[in-house]
Short mmCIF file of C-alpha atoms in Angstrom, two decimals:
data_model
loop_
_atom_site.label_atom_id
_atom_site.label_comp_id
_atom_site.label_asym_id
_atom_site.label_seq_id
_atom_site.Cartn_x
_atom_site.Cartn_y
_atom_site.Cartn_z
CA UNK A 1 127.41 130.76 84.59
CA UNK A 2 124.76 130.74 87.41
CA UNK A 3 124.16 127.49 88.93
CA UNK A 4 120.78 126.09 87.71
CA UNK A 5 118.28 125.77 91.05
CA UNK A 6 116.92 122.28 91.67
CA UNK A 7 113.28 122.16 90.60
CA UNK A 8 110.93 121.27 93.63
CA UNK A 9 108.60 118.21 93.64
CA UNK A 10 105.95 119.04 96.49
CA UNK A 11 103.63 116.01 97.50
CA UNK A 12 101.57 114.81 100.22
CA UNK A 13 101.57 111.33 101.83
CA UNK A 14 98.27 109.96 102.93
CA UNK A 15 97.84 106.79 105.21
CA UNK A 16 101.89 107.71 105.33
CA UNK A 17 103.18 104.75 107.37
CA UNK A 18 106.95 104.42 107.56
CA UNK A 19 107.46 106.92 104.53
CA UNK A 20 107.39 104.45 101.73
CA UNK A 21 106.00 106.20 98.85
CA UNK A 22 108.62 109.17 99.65
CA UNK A 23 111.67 106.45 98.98
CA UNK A 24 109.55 105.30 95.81
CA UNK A 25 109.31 108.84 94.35
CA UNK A 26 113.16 109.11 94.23
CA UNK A 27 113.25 105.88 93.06
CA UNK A 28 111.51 106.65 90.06
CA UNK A 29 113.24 109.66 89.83
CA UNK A 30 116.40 107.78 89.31
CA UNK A 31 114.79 105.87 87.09
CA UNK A 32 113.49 107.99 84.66
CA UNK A 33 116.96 109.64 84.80
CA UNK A 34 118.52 106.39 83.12
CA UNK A 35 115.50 105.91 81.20
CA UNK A 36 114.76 109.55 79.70
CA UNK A 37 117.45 111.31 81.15
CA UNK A 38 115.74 113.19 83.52
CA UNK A 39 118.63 115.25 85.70
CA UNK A 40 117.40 113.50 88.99
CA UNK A 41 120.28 116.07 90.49
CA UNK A 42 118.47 118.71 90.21
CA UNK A 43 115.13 117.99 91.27
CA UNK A 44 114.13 118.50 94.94
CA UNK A 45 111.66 116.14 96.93
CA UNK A 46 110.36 118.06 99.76
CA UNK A 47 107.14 116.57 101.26
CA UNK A 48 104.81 119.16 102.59
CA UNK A 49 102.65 116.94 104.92
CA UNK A 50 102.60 113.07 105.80
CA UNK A 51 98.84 111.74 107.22
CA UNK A 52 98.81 108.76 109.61
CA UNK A 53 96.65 107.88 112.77
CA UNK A 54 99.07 105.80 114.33
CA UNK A 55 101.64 107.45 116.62
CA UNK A 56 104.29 104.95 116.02
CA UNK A 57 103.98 105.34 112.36
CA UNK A 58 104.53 108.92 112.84
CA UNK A 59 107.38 108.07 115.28
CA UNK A 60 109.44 106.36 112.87
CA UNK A 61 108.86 108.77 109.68
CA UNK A 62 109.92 111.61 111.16
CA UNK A 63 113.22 109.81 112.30
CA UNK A 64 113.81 109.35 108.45
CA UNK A 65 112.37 112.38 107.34
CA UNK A 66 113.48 114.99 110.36
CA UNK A 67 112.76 117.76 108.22
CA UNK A 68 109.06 117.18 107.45
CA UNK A 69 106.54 117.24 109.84
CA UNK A 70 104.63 114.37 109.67
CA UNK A 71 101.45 116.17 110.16
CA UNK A 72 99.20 115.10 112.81
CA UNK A 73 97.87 118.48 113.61
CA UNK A 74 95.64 120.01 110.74
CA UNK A 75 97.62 121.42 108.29
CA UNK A 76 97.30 125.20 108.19
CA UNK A 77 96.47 125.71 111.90
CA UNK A 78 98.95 128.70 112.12
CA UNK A 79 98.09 128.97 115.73
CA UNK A 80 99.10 125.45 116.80
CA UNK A 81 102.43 125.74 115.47
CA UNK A 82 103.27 128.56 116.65
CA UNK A 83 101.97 127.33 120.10
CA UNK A 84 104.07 124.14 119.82
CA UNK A 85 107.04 126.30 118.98
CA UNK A 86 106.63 128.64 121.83
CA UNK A 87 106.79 125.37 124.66
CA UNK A 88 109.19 123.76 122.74
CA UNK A 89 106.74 120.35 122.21
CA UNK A 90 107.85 117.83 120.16
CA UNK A 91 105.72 116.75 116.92
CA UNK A 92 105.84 113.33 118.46
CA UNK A 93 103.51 115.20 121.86
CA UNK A 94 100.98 115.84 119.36
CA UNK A 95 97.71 113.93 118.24
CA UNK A 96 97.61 111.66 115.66
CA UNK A 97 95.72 113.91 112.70
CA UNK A 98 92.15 112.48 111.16
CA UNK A 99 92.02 112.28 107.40
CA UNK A 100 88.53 112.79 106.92
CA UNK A 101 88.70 115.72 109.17
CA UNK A 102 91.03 117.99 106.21
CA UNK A 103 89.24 120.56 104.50
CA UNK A 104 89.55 121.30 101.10
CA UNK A 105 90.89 124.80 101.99
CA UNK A 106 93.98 123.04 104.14
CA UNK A 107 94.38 120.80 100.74
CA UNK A 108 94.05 123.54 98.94
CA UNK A 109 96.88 125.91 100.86
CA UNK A 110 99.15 123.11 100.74
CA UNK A 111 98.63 122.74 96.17
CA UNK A 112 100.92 120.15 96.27
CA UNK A 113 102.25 118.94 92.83
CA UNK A 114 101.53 115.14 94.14
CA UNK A 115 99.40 112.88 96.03
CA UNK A 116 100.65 109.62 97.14
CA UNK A 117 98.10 107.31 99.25
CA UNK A 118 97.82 103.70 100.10
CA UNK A 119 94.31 103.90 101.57
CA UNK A 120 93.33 100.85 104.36
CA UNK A 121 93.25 97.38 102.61
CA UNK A 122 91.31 95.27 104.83
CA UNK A 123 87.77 96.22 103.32
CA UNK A 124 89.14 95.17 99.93
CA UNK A 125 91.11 91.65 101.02
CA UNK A 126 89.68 88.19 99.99
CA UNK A 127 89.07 86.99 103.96
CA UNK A 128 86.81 90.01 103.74
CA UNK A 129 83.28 88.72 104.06
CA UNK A 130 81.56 91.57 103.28
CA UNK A 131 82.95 92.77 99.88
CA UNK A 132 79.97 94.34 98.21
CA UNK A 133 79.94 96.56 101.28
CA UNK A 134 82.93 98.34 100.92
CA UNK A 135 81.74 101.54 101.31
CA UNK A 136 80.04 100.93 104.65
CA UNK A 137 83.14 99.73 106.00
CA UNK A 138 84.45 102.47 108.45
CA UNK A 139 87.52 102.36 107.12
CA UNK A 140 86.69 103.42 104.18
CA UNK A 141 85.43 106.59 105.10
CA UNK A 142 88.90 108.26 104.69
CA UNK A 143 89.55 107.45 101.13
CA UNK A 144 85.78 108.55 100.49
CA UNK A 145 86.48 111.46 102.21
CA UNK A 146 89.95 112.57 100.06
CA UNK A 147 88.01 111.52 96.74
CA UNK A 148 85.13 114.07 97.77
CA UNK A 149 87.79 116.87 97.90
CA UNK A 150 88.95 116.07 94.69
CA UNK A 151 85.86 117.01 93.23
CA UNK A 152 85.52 119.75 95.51
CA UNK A 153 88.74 121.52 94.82
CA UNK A 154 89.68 124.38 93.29
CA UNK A 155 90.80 123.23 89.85
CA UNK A 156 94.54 125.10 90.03
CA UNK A 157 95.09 123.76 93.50
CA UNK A 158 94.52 119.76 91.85
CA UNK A 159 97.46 117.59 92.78
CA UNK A 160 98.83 117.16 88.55
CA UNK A 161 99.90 113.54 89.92
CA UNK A 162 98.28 111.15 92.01
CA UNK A 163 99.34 107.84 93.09
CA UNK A 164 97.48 104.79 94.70
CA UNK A 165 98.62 101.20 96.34
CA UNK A 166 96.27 98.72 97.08
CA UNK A 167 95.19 95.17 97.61
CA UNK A 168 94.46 93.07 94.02
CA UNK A 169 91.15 92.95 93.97
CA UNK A 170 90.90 96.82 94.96
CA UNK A 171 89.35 97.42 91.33
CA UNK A 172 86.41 95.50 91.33
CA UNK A 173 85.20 97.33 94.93
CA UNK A 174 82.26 100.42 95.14
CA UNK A 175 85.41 102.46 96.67
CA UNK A 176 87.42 102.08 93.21
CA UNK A 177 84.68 103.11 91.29
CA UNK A 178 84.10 106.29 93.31
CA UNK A 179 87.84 107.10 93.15
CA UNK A 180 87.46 106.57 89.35
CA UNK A 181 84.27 108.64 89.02
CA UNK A 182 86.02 111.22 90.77
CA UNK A 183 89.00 111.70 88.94
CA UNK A 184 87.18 111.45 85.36
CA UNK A 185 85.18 114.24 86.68
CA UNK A 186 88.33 116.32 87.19
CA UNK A 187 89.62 115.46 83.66
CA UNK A 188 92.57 112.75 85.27
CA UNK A 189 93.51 109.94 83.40
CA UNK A 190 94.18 106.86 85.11
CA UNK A 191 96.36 103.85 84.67
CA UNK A 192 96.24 100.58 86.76
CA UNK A 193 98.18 97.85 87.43
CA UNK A 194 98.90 94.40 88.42
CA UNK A 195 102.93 94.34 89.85
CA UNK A 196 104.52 92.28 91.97
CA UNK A 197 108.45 92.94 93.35
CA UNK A 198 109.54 89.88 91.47
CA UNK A 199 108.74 91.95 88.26
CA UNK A 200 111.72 93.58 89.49
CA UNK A 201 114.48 91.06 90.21
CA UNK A 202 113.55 91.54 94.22
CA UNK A 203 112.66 87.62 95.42
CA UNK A 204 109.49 88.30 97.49
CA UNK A 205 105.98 87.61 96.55
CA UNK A 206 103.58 90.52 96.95
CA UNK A 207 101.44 91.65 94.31
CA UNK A 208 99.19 94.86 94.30
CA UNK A 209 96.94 97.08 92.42
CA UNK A 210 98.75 100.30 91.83
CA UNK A 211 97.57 103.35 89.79
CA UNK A 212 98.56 106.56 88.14
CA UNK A 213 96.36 109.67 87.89
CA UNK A 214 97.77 112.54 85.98
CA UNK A 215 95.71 115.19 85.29
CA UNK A 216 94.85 116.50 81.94
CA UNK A 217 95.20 119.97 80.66
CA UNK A 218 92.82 118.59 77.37
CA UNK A 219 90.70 115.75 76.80
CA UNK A 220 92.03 112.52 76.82
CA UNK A 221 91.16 112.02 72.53
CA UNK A 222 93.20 115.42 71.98
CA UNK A 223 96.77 114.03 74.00
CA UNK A 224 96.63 110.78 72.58
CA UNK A 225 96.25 112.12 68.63
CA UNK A 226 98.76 114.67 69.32
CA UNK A 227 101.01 111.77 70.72
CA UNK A 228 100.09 109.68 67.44
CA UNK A 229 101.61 112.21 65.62
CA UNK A 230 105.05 113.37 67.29
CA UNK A 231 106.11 111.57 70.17
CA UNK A 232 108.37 108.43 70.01
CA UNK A 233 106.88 105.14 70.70
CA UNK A 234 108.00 104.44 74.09
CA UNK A 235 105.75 107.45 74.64
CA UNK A 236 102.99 106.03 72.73
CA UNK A 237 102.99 102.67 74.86
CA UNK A 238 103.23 104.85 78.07
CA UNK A 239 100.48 106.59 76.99
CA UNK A 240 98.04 102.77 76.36
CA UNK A 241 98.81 102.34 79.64
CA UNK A 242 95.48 104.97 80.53
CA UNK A 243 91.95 104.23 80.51
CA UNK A 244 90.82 106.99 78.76
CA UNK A 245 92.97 107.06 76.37
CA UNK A 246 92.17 103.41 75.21
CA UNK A 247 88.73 104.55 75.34
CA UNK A 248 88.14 108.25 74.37
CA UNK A 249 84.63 107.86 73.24
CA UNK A 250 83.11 106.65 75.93
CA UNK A 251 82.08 108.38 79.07
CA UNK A 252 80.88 105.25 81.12
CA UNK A 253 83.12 103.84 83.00
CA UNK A 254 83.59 99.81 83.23
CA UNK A 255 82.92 97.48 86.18
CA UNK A 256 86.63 97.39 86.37
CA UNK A 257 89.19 99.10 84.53
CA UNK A 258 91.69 97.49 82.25
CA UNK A 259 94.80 96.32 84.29
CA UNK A 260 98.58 96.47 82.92
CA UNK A 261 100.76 93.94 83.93
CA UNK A 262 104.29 95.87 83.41
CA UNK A 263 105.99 98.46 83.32
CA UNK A 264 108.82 98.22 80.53
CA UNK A 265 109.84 102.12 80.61
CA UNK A 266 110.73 101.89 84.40
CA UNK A 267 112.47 98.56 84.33
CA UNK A 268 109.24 96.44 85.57
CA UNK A 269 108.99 93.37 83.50
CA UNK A 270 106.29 91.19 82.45
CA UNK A 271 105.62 88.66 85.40
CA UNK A 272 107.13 85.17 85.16
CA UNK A 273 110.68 85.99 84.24
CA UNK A 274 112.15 83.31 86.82
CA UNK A 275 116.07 84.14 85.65
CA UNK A 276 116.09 87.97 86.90
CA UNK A 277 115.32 86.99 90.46
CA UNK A 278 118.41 87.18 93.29
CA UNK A 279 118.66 84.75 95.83
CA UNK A 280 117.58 85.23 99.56
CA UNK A 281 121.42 85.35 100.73
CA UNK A 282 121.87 89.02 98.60
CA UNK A 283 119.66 90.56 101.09
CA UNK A 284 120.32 89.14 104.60
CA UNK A 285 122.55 90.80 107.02
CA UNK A 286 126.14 89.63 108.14
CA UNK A 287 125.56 88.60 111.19
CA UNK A 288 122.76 86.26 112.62
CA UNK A 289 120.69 87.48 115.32
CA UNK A 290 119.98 84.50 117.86
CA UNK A 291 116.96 86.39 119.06
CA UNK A 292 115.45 85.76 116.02
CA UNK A 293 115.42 81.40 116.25
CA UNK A 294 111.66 80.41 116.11
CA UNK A 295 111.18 79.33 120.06
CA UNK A 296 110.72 75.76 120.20
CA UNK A 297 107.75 76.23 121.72
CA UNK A 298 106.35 77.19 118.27
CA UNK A 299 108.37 74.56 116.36
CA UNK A 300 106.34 71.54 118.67
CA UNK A 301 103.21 73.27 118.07
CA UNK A 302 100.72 71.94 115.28
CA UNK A 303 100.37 74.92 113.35
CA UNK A 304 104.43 75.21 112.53
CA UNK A 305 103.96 72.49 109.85
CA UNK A 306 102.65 75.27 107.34
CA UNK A 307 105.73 77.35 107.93
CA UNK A 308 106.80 78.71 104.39
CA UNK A 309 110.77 77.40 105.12
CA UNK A 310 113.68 79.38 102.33
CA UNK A 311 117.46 78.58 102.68
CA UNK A 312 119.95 81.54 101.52
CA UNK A 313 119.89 80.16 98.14
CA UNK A 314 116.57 80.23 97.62
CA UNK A 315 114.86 82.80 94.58
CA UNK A 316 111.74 83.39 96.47
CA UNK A 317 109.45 84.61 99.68
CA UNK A 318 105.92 84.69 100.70
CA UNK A 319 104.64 87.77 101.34
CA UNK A 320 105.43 89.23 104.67
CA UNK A 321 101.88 90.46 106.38
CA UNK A 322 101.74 92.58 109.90
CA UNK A 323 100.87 89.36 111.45
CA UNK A 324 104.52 88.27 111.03
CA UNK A 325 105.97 86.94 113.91
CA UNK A 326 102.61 86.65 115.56
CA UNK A 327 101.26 83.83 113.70
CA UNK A 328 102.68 80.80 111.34
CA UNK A 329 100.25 80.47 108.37
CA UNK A 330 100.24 83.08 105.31
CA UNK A 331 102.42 85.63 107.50
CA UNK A 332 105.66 85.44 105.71
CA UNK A 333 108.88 83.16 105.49
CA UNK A 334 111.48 82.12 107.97
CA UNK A 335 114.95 81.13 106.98
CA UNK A 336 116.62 77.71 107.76
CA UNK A 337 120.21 77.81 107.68
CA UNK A 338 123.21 75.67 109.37
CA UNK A 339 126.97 75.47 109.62
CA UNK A 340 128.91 72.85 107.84
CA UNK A 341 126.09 71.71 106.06
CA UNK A 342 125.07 70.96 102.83
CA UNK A 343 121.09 72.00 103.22
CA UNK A 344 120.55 72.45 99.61
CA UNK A 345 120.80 68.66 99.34
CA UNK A 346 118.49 67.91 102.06
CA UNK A 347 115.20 65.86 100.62
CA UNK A 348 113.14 66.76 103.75
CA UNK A 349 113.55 70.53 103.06
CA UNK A 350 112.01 69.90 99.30
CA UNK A 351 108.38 68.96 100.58
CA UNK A 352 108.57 72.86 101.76
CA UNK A 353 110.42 74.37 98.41
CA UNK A 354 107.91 72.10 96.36
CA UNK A 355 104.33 72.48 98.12
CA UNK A 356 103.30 75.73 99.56
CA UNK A 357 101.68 76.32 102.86
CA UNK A 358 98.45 76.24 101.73
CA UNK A 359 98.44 73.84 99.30
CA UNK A 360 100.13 70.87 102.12
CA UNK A 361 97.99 68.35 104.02
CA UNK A 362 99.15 68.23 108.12
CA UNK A 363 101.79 65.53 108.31
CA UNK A 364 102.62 65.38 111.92
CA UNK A 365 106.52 63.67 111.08
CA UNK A 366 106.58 66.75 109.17
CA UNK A 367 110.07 67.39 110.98
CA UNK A 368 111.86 64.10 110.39
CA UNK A 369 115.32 64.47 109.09
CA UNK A 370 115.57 68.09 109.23
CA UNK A 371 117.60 69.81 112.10
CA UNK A 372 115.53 72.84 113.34
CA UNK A 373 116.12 73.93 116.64
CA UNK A 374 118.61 76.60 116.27
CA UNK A 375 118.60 76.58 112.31
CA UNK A 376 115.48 78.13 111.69
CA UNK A 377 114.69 82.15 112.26
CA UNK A 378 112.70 84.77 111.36
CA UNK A 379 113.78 87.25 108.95
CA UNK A 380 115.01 90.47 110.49
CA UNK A 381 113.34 93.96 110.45
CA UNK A 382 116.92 95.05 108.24
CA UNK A 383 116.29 92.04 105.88
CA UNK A 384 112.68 92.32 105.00
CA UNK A 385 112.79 95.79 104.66
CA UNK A 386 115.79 95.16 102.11
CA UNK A 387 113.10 93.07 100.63
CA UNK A 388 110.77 95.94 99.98
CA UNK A 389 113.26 97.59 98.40
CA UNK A 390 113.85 100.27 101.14
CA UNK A 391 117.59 101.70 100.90
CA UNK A 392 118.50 100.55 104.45
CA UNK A 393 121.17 102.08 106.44
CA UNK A 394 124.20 100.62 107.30
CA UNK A 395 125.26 101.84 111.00
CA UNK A 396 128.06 103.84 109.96
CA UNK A 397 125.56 105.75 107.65
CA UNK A 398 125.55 110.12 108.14
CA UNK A 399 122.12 110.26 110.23
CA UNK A 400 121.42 113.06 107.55
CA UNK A 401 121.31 110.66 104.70
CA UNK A 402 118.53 109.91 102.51
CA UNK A 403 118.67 106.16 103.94
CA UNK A 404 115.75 103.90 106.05
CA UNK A 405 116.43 103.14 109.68
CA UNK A 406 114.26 102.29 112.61
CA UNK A 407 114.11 104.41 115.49
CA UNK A 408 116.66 102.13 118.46
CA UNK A 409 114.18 102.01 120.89
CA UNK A 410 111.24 99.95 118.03
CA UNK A 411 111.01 96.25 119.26
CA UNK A 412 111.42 93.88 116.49
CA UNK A 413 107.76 93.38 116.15
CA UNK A 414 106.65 96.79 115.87
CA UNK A 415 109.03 96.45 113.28
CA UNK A 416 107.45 93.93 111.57
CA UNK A 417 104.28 94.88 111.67
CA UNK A 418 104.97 98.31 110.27
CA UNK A 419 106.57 96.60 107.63
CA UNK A 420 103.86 94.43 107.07
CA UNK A 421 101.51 97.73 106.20
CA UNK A 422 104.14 98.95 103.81
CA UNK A 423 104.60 99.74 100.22
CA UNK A 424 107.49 97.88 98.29
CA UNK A 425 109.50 100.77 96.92
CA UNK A 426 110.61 99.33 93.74
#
């Protein structure tokens, strides 16, 4: 008997970064495979285009990802390939691309099955002062840009899946409602979300908005009564997870759309389940890194008295930002560790597990009784990507593998602050 060919998966990343949302499609993958018993061996990824502006971004996805190119020249320009091909350039001698300068014909061309984005944040964070203004902000003028082409497409050229990461917060903005507007115009349905990685046993703080467009081949009210009548009720809860189809009477859209807080089916559970969390020491690497101590000049400065401090044992982390490394406050953890010591014991370490950084008044003695210099580092780039749930590559790994690593010549805070910008996978 003939061997069964894999069944391709095409998609495009947009605001691409280090190729997050590529390691999070074959995570689901595998997930729905113990879920619904998808055959995850025989379906094919292959990525027809990744969008960044940053050259470093680009850098390092194309070192896990060698066989896409991480487009930053316009997709479709024939002549520019062939041109690159001819002197032998490297993608990497090329210009970061513009997403607001695609067409819908390059979108088009490329009819990829899905769309996974995780447009710019900053115009939808709380130290924003100008939220109401969203859509002035000039970085939103790439996600405006991709939502015009979806109303502009051709309707059998549609990405059938599209998937968005965000800030919390990202619902309530002018930008969300234009997405939204949009994709109802299409005939999508859309599910959002509240998650956070310690929904998934991974101890690290970092909750976004996610969503999930699919698009429709009927109206919302026809899929959810055919549902009703013949589909299992795993299906049927999948299914209340979309706007429209809580809501198939109505063709106004609300302020803000209703917001699920799980995702049972794929293994994400309600928030606040405390015992399913792993402690810190399951993700950190062998073998400390003494490049990574926090400089004393730091640790006599006034601002390290809001560091957010975790031993190995710990079941928690603070969100790691781009900023990590680079400043004390809201950036992220650091890890305080020692040899022949008892450190879970040590009552000067519980102010920090007790009272978060924001929540503490400045207490200059803030040090007494705990033994810092040379006990306290930063996480590394291995660790906190672990953290995000990237499948990280141990160094004896085949360079072909479908595992993360960081190009060798990426200091540790362009690591960092790439990570920072990414997705969590799971």
């Amino acid at each position: 008997m003939a061997a069964i060919p894999p069944v391709p998966i095409t998609y495009l990343e947009f605001y691409s970064g280090i190729g997050g949302w590529g390691y999070a499609l074959k995570e689901a993958i595998d997930r729905l495979n113990q879920t619904i018993h998808v055959d995850h061996e025989n379906v094919s990824l292959n990525c027809l285009g990744a969008f960044d502006h940053s050259d470093l971004c680009n850098k390092v996805f194309r070192h896990n990802f060698p066989a896409t190119l991480a487009h930053t020249t316009q997709i479709g320009d024939v002549r520019l390939q062939r041109e690159a091909k001819k002197r032998k350039k490297s993608a990497s001698m090329t210009k970061p691309v513009s997403i607001e300068s695609l067409t819908k014909e390059q979108l088009e061309e490329k009819n990829a099955f899905v769309w996974m984005m995780s447009p710019p944040c900053q115009p939808h964070t709380r130290q924003h002062e100008n939220q109401n203004e969203d859509m002035q902000d000039p970085r939103s003028k790439s996600f405006l840009h991709l939502c015009q082409m979806i109303s502009l497409m051709d309707a059998n050229t549609l990405p059938r899946i599209i998937m968005l990461e965000n800030v919390v917060g990202f619902e309530g903005s002018s930008s969300c409602m234009a997405w939204r507007k949009a994709l109802r115009s299409r005939n999508y349905s859309v599910a959002h979300f509240h998650l956070n990685p310690t929904q998934c046993g991974i101890p690290n703080d970092r909750p976004r908005h996610y969503a999930l467009a699919v698009l429709l081949e009927s109206s919302p009210s026809n899929l959810a009564s055919d549902v009703e009548g013949k589909s299992r009720n795993d299906d049927k809860n999948i299914l209340n997870w979309f706007e429209e189809i809580k809501d198939t009477n109505s063709d106004k859209l609300e302020d803000s759309p209703p917001i699920n807080t799980s995702m049972k089916a794929l293994g994400v559970n309600e928030p606040g389940n405390l015992n399913i969390l792993s402690p810190i020491s399951d993700y950190l690497d062998p073998n400390d890194d003494n490049e990574l101590d926090v400089p004393n000049k730091i640790l006599n400065s006034n601002s390290s008295w809001c560091f957010d401090i975790l031993t190995p044992s710990d079941r928690r982390s603070a969100c790691f930002t781009s900023s990590y490394g680079k400043f004390v406050r809201g950036t992220g953890s650091v890890l305080y560790q020692t040899d022949g010591k008892n450190i879970e014991s040590d009552q000067a370490l519980d102010v920090f597990r007790l009272v978060k950084p924001e929540g503490r008044e400045f207490d200059k003695n803030w040090k007494e009784g705990l033994d810092l210099s040379g006990n306290l580092r930063y996480f590394s780039s291995t660790e906190i990507a672990r953290l995000f749930g990237f499948p990280v590559a141990p160094s004896t790994a085949n360079e072909q593998s479908w595992m993360f690593r960081f190009p060798a010549d990426c200091t540790m805070k362009q690591k960092w602050r790439l990570l920072g910008n990414s997705i969590n996978v799971k």
